[in-house]
Tab-separated table of C-alpha atoms in Angstrom:
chain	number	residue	atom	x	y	z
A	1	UNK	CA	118.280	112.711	-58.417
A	2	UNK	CA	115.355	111.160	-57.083
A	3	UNK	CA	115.932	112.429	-53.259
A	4	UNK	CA	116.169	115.923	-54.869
A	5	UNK	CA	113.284	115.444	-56.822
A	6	UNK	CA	111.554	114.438	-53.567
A	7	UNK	CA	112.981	116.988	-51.595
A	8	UNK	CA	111.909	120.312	-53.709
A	9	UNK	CA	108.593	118.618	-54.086
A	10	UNK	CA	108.394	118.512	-50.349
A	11	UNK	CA	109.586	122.178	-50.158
A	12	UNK	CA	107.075	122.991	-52.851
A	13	UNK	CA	104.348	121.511	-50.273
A	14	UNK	CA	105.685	123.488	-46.981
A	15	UNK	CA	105.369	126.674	-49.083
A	16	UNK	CA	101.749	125.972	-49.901
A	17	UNK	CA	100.932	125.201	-47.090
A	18	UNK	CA	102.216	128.373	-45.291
A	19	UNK	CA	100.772	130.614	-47.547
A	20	UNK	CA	97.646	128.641	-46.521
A	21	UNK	CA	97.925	128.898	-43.146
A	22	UNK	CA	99.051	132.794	-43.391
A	23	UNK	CA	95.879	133.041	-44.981
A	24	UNK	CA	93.636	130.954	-42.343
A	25	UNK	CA	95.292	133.033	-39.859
A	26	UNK	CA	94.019	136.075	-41.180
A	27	UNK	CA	90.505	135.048	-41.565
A	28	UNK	CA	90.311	133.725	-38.259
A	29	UNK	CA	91.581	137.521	-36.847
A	30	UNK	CA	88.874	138.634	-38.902
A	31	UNK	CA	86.074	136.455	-37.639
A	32	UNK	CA	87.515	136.789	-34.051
A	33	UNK	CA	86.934	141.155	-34.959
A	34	UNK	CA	83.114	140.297	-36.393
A	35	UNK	CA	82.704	137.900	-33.231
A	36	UNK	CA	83.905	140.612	-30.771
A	37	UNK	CA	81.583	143.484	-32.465
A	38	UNK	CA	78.401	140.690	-32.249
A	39	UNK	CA	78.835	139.796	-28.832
A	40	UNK	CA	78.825	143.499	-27.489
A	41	UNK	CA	75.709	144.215	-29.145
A	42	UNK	CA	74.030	140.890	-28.406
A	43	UNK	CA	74.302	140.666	-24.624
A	44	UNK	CA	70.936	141.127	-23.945
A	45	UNK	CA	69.837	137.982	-26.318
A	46	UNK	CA	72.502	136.503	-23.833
A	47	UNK	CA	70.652	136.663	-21.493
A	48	UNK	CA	67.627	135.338	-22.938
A	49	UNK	CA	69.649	132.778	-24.338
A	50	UNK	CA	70.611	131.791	-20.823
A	51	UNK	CA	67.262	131.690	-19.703
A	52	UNK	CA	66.425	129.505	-22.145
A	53	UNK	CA	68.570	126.590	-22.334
A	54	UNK	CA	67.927	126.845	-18.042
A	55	UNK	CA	64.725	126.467	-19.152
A	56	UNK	CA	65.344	123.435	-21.551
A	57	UNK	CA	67.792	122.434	-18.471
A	58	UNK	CA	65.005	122.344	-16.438
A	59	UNK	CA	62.741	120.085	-18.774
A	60	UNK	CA	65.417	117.881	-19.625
A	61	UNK	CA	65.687	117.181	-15.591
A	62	UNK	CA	62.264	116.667	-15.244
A	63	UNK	CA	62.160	113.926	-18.133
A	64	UNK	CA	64.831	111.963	-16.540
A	65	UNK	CA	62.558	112.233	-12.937
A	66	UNK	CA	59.910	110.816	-15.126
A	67	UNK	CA	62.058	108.314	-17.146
A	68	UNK	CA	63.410	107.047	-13.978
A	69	UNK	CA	59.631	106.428	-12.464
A	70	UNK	CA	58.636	104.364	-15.776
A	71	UNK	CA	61.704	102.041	-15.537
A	72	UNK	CA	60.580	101.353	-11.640
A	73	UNK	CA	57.174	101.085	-12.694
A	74	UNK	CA	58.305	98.819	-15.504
A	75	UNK	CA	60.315	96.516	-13.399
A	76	UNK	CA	57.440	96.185	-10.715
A	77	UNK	CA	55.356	95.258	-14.035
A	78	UNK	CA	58.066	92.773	-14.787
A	79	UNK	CA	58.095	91.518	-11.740
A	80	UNK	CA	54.529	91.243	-11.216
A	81	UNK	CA	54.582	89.608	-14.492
A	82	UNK	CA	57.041	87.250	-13.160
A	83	UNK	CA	55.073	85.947	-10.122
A	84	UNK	CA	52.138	85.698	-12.903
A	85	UNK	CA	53.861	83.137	-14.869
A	86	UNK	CA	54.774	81.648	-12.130
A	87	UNK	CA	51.647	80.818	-10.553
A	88	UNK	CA	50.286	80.344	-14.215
A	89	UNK	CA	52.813	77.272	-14.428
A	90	UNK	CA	51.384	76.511	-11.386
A	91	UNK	CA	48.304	76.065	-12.034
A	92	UNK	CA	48.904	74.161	-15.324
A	93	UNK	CA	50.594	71.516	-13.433
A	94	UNK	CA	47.367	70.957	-10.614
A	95	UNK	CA	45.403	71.163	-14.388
A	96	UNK	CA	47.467	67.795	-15.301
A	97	UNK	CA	47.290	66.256	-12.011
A	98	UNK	CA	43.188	67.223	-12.222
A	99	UNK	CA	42.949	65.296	-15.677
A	100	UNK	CA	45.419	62.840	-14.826
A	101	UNK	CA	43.101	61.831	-11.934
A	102	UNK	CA	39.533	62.246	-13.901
A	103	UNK	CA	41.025	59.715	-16.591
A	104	UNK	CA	41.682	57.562	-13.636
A	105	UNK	CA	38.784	58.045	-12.310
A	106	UNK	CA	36.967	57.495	-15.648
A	107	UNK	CA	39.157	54.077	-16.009
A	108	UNK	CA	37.943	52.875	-12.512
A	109	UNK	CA	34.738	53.923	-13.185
A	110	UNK	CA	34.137	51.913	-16.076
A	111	UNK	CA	35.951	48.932	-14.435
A	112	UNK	CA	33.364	49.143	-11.505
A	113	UNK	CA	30.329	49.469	-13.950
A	114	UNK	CA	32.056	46.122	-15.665
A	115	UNK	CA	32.025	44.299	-12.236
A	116	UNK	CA	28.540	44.970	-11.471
A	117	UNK	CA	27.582	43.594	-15.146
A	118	UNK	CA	29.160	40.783	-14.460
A	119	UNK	CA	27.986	40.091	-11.191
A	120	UNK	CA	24.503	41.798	-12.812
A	121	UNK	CA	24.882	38.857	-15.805
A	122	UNK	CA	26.362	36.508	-13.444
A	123	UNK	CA	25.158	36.403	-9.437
A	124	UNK	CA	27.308	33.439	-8.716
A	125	UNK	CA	30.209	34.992	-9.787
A	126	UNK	CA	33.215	34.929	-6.822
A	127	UNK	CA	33.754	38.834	-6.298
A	128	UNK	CA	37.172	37.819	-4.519
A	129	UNK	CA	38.089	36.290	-7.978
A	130	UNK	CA	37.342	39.160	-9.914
A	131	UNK	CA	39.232	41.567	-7.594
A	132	UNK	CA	42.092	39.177	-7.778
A	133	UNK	CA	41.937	40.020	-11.820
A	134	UNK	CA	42.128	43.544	-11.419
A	135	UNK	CA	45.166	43.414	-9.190
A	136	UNK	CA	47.059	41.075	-11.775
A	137	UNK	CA	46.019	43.742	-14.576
A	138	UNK	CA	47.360	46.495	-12.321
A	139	UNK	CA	44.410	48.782	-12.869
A	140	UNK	CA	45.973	52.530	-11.534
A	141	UNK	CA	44.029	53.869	-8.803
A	142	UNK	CA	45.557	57.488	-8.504
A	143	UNK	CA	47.074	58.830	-4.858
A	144	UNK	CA	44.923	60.669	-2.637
A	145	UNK	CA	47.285	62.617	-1.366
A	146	UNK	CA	48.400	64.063	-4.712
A	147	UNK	CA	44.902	65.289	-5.431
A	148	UNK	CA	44.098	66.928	-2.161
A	149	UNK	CA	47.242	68.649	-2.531
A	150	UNK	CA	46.236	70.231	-5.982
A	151	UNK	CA	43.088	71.236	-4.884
A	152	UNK	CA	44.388	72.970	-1.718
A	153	UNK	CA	46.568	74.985	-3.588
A	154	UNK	CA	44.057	76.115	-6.302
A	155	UNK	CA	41.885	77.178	-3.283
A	156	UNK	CA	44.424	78.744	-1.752
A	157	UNK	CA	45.197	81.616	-4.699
């Protein structure tokens, strides 16, 4: 009973939907007759129509040219901006190494100007003794080298 009911429903549903597509079928033939009776009498917008999507082809070529020269120009900007940085972080470090060596400079320099004080206070003072004191505190005294090769390389940019 319940296969039958199911079954005539389903036959029900076929039916509709043949009438349906009967239906369909015939407005499609009609469109199709409207579509055939347009298109004679519009070939000459056709035509114009042709023209102007060749047209909008044309424009549509020329934007890609155009895109394609921004994206090169924007990766010569990116790599431009690149070599930037790079020397940037170059520069920061010689910066360090130039402030690293002024505060070293600035340290010696005020251990010199206490030396001649004390000599200044005190002539008889042994110089060999007080040099012997500034080894055993380890005062830094920065490398040359290090410098020189800072200040070569901001030169050289």
């Amino acid at each position: 009973s319940y296969l039958i009911k199911t079954i005539q429903h389903l036959k029900l549903e076929i039916s509709n939907l043949q009438s349906e597509l009967v239906k369909k079928s015939q407005e499609m033939e009609e469109l199709n007759k409207g579509m055939n009776w347009r298109s004679s009498t519009n070939s000459q917008s056709n035509n114009g129509l042709y023209q102007t999507l060749s047209q909008r082809d044309g424009q549509i070529h020329a934007l890609h040219n155009q895109l394609a020269d921004i994206e090169k120009q924007s990766l010569l900007y990116k790599e431009e901006r690149d070599k930037l940085a790079y020397e940037r972080d170059l520069l920061c470090e010689d910066l360090e190494r130039l402030l690293t060596r002024r505060q070293s400079l600035d340290k010696l320099r005020e251990y010199v100007s206490s030396l001649l004080q004390q000599i200044q206070s005190n002539p008889n003072v042994n110089i060999n003794k007080l040099m012997k004191y500034s080894n055993d505190n380890r005062i830094f005294y920065p490398n040359q080298n290090n410098l020189t090769k800072g200040i070569n390389r901001v030169t050289n940019i």
